JSON list of C-alpha atoms in Angstrom, two decimals:
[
{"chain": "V", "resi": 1, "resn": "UNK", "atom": "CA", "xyz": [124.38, 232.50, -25.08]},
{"chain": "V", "resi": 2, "resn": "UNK", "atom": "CA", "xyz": [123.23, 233.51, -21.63]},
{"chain": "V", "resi": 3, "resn": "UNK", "atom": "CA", "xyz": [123.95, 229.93, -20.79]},
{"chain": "V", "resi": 4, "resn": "UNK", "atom": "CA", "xyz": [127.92, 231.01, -20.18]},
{"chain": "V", "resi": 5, "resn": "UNK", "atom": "CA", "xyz": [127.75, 233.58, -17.86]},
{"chain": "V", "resi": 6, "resn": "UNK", "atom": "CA", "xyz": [126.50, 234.23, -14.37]},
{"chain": "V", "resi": 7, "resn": "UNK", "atom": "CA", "xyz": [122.75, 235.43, -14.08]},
{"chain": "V", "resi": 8, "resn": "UNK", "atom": "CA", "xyz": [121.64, 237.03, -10.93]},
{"chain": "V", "resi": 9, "resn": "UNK", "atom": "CA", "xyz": [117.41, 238.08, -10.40]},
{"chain": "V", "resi": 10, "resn": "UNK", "atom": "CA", "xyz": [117.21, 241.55, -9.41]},
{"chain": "V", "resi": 11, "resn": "UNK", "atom": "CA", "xyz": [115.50, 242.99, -6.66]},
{"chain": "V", "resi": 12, "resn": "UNK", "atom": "CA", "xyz": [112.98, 245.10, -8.78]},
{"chain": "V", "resi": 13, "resn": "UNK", "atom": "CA", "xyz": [109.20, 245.10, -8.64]},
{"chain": "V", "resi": 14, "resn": "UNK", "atom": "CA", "xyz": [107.02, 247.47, -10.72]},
{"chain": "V", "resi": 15, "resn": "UNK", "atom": "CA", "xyz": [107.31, 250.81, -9.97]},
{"chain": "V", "resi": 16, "resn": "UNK", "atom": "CA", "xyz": [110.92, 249.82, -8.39]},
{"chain": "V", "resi": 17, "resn": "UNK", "atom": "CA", "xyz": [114.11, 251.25, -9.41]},
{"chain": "V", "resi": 18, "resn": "UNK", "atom": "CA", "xyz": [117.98, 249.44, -9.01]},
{"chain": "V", "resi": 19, "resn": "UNK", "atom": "CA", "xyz": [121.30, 251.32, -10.46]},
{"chain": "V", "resi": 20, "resn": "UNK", "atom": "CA", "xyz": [123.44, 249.11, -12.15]},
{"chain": "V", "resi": 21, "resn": "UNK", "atom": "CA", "xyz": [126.84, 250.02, -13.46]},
{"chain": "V", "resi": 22, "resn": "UNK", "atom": "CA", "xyz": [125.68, 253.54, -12.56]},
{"chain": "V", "resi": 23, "resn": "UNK", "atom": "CA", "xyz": [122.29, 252.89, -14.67]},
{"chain": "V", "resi": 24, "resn": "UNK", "atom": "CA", "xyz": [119.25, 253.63, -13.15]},
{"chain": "V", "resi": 25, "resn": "UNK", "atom": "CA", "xyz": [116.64, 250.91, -14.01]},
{"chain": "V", "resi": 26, "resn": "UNK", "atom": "CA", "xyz": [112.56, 251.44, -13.33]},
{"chain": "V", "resi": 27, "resn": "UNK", "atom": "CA", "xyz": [110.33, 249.11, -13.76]},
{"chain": "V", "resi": 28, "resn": "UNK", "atom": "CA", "xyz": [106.88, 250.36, -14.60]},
{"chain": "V", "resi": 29, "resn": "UNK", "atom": "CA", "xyz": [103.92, 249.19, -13.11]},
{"chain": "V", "resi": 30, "resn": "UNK", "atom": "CA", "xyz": [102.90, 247.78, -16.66]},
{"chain": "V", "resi": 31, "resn": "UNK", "atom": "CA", "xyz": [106.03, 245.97, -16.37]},
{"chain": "V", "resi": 32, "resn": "UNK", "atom": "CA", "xyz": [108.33, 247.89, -19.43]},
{"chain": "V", "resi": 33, "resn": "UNK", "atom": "CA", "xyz": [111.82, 247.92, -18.10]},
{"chain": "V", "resi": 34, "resn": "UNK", "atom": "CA", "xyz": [113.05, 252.00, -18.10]},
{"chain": "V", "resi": 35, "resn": "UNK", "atom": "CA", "xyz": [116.45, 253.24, -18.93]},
{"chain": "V", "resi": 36, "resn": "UNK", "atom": "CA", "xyz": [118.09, 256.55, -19.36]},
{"chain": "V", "resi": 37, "resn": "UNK", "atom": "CA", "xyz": [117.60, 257.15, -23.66]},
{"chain": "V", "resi": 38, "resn": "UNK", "atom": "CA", "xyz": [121.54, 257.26, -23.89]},
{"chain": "V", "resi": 39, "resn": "UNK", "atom": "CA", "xyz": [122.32, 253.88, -22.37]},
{"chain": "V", "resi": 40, "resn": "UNK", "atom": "CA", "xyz": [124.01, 251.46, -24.59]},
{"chain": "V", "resi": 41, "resn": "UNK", "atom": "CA", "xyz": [121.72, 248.64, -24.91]},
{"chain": "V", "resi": 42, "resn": "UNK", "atom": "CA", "xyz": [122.02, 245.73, -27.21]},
{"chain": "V", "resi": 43, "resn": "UNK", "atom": "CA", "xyz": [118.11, 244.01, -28.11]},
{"chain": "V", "resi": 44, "resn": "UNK", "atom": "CA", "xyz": [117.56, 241.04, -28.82]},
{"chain": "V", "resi": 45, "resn": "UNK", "atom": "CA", "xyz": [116.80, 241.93, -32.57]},
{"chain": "V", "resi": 46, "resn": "UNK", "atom": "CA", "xyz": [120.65, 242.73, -32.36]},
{"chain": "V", "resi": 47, "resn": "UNK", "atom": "CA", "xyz": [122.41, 239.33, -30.47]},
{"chain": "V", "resi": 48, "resn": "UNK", "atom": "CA", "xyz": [123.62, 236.83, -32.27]},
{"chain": "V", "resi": 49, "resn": "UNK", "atom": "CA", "xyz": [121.89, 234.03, -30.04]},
{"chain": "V", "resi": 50, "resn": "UNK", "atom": "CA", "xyz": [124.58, 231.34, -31.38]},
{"chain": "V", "resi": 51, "resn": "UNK", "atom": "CA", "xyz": [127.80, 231.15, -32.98]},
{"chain": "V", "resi": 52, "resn": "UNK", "atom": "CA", "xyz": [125.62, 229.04, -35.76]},
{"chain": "V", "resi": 53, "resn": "UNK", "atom": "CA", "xyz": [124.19, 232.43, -36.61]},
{"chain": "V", "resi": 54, "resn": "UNK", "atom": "CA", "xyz": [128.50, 233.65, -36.69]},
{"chain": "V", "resi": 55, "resn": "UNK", "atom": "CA", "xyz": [128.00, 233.04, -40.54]},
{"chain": "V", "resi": 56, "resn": "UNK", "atom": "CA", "xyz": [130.18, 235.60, -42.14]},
{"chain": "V", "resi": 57, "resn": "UNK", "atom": "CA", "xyz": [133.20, 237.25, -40.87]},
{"chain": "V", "resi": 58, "resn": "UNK", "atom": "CA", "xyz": [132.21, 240.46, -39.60]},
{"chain": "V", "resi": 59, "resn": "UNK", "atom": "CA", "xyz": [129.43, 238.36, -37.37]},
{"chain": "V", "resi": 60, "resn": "UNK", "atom": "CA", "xyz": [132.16, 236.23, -35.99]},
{"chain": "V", "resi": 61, "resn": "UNK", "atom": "CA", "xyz": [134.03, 239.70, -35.15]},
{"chain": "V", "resi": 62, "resn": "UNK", "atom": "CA", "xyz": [130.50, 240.80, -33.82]},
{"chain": "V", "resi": 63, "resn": "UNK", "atom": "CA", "xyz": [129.56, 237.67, -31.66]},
{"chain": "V", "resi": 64, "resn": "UNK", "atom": "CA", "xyz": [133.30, 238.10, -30.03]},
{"chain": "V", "resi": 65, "resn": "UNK", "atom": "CA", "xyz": [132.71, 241.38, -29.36]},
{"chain": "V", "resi": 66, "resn": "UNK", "atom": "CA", "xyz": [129.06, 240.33, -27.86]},
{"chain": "V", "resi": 67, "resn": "UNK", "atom": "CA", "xyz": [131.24, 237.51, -25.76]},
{"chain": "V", "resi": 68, "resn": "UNK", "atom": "CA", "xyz": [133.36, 240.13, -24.34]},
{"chain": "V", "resi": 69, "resn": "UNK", "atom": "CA", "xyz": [130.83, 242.83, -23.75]},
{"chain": "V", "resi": 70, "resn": "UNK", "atom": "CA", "xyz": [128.56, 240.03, -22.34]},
{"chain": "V", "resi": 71, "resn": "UNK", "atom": "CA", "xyz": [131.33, 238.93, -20.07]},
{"chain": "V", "resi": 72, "resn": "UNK", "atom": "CA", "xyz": [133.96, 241.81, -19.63]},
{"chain": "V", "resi": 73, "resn": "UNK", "atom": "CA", "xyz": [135.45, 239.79, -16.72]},
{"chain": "V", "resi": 74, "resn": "UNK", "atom": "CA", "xyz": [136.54, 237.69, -19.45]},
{"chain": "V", "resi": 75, "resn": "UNK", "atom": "CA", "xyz": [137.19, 239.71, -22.14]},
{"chain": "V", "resi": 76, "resn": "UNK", "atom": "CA", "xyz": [140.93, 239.83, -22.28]},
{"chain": "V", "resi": 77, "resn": "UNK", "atom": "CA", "xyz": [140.63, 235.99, -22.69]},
{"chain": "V", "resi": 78, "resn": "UNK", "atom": "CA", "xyz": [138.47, 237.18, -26.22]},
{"chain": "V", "resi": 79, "resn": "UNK", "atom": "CA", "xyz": [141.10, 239.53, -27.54]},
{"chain": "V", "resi": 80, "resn": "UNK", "atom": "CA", "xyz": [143.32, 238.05, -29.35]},
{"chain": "V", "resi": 81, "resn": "UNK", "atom": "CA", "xyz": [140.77, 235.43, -31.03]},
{"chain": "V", "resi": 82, "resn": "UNK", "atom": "CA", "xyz": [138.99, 239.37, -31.86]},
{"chain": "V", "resi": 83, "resn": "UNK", "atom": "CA", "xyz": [142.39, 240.44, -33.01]},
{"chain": "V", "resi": 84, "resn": "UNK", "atom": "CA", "xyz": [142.76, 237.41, -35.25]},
{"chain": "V", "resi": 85, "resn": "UNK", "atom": "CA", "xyz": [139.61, 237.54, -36.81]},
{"chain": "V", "resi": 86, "resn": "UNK", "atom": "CA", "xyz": [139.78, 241.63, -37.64]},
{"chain": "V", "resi": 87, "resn": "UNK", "atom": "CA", "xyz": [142.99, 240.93, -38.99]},
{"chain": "V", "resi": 88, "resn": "UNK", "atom": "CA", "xyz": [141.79, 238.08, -41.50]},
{"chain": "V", "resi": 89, "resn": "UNK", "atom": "CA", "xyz": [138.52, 240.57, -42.79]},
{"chain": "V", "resi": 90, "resn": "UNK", "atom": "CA", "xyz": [140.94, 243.08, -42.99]},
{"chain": "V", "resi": 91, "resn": "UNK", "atom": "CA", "xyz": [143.12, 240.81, -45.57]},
{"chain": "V", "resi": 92, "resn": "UNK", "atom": "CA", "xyz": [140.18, 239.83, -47.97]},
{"chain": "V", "resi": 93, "resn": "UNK", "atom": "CA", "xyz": [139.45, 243.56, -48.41]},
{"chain": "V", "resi": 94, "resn": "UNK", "atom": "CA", "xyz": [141.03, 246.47, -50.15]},
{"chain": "V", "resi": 95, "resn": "UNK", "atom": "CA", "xyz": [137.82, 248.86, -49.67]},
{"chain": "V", "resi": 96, "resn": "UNK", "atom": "CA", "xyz": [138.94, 252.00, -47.91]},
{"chain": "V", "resi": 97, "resn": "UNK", "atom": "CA", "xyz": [135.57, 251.90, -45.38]},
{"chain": "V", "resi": 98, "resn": "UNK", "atom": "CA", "xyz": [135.74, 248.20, -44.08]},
{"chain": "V", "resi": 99, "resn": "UNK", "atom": "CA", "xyz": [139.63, 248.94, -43.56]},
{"chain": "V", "resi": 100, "resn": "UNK", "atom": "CA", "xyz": [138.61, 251.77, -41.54]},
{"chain": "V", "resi": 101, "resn": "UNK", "atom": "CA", "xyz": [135.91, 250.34, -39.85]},
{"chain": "V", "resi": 102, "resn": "UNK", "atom": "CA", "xyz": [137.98, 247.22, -38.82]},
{"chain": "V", "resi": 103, "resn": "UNK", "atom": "CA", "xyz": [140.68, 249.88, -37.36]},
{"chain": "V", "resi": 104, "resn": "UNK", "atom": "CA", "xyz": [138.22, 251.44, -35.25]},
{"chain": "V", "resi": 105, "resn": "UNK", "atom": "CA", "xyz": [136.45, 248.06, -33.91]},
{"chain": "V", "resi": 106, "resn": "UNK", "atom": "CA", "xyz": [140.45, 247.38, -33.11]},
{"chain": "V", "resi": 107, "resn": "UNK", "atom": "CA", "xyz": [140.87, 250.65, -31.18]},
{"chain": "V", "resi": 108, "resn": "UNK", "atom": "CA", "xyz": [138.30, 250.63, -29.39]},
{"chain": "V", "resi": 109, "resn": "UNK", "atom": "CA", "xyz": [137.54, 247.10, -28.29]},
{"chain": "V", "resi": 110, "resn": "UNK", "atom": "CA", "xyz": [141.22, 248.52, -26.83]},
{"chain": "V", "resi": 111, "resn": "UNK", "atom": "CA", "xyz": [140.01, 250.69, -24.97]},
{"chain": "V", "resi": 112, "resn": "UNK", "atom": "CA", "xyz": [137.17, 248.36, -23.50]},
{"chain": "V", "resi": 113, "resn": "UNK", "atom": "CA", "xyz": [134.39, 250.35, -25.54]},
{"chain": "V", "resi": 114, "resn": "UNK", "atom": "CA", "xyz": [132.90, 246.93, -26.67]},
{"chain": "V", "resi": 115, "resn": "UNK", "atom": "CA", "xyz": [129.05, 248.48, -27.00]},
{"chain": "V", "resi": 116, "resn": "UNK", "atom": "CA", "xyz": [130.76, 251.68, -29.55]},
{"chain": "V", "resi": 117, "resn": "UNK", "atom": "CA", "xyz": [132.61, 248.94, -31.53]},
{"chain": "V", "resi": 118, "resn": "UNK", "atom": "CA", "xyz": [129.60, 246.40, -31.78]},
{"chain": "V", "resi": 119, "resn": "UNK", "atom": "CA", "xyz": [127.75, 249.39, -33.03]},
{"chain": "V", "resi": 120, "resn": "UNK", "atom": "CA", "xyz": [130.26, 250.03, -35.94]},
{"chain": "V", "resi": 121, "resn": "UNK", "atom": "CA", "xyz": [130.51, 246.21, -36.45]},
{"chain": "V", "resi": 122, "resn": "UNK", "atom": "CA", "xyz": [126.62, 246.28, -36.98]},
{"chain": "V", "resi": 123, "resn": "UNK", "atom": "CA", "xyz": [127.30, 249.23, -39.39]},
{"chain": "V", "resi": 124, "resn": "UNK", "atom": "CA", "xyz": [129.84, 246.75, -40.76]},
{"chain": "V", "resi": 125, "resn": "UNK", "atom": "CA", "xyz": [127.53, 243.63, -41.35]},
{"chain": "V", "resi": 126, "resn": "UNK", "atom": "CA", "xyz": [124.99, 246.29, -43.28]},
{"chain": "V", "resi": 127, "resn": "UNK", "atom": "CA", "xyz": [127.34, 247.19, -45.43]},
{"chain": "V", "resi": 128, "resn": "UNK", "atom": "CA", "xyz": [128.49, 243.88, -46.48]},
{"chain": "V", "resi": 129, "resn": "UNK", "atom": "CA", "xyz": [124.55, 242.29, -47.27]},
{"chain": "V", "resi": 130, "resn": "UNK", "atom": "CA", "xyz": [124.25, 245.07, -49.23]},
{"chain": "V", "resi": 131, "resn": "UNK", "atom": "CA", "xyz": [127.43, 244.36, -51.29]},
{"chain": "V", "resi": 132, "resn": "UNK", "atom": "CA", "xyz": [126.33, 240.81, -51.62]},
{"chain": "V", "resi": 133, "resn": "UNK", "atom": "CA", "xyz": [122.92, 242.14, -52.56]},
{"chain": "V", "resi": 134, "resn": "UNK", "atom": "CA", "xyz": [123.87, 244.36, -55.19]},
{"chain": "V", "resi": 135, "resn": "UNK", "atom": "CA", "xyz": [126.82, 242.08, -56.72]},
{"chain": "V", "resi": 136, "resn": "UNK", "atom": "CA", "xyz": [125.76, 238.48, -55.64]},
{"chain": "V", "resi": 137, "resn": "UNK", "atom": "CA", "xyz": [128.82, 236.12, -56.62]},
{"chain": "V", "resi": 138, "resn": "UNK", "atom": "CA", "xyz": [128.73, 234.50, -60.03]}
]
């Protein structure tokens, strides 16, 4: 994934501090990386690493909104593939909450809130294991 965009090293040794995006950053002098508690962050735990992993259709929404938030240089180039694919998860459904969900993902991928609408899209993919959980297909 990180393979596709730009990586720079950053100037920070422990007990340094940069400001990215407006972010402070500290390093400890253990090494833990330090970040104001309400930055968006997206972990690991919480990347799809490969569009292999894309394997349903709310993780392809999710790994296009990862694309864009990864790269918002480039993220008008992701829209309407985003658009697309919101608009075919929004046609296999007729449940009220993944209609709404997929609305607000739309709106505010929009507005260029990509970290908000990954975090309803991760709200999204929860939802939809536990349907298959609790009514696996015949």
């Amino acid at each position: 994934m990180t393979d596709t965009i730009e990586l720079i090293a950053l100037p920070l040794e422990p007990g340094g501090t940069v400001i990215m995006k407006g972010v402070p950053i500290h390093m400890r002098e253990d090494g833990k990386i330090m970040v104001p508690r309400d930055t968006p962050t997206l972990t690991r735990e919480q990347l799809i690493l490969d569009e292999n992993e894309a394997d349903t259709a709310t993780k392809r929404i999710y790994y296009t909104l990862q694309l864009m938030t990864l790269n918002e240089a480039s993220a008008s180039a992701y829209h309407a593939k985003l658009i697309s694919l919101l608009d075919d998860r929004a046609e296999a459904t007729e449940l009220q909450p993944v209609l709404r969900s997929l609305a607000i993902i739309s709106e505010l991928s929009r507005k260029g809130d990509y970290m908000m609408a990954l975090d309803v899209c991760r709200h999204l993919i929860q939802f939809d294991d536990a349907l298959v959980r609790e009514f696996p297909a015949a």
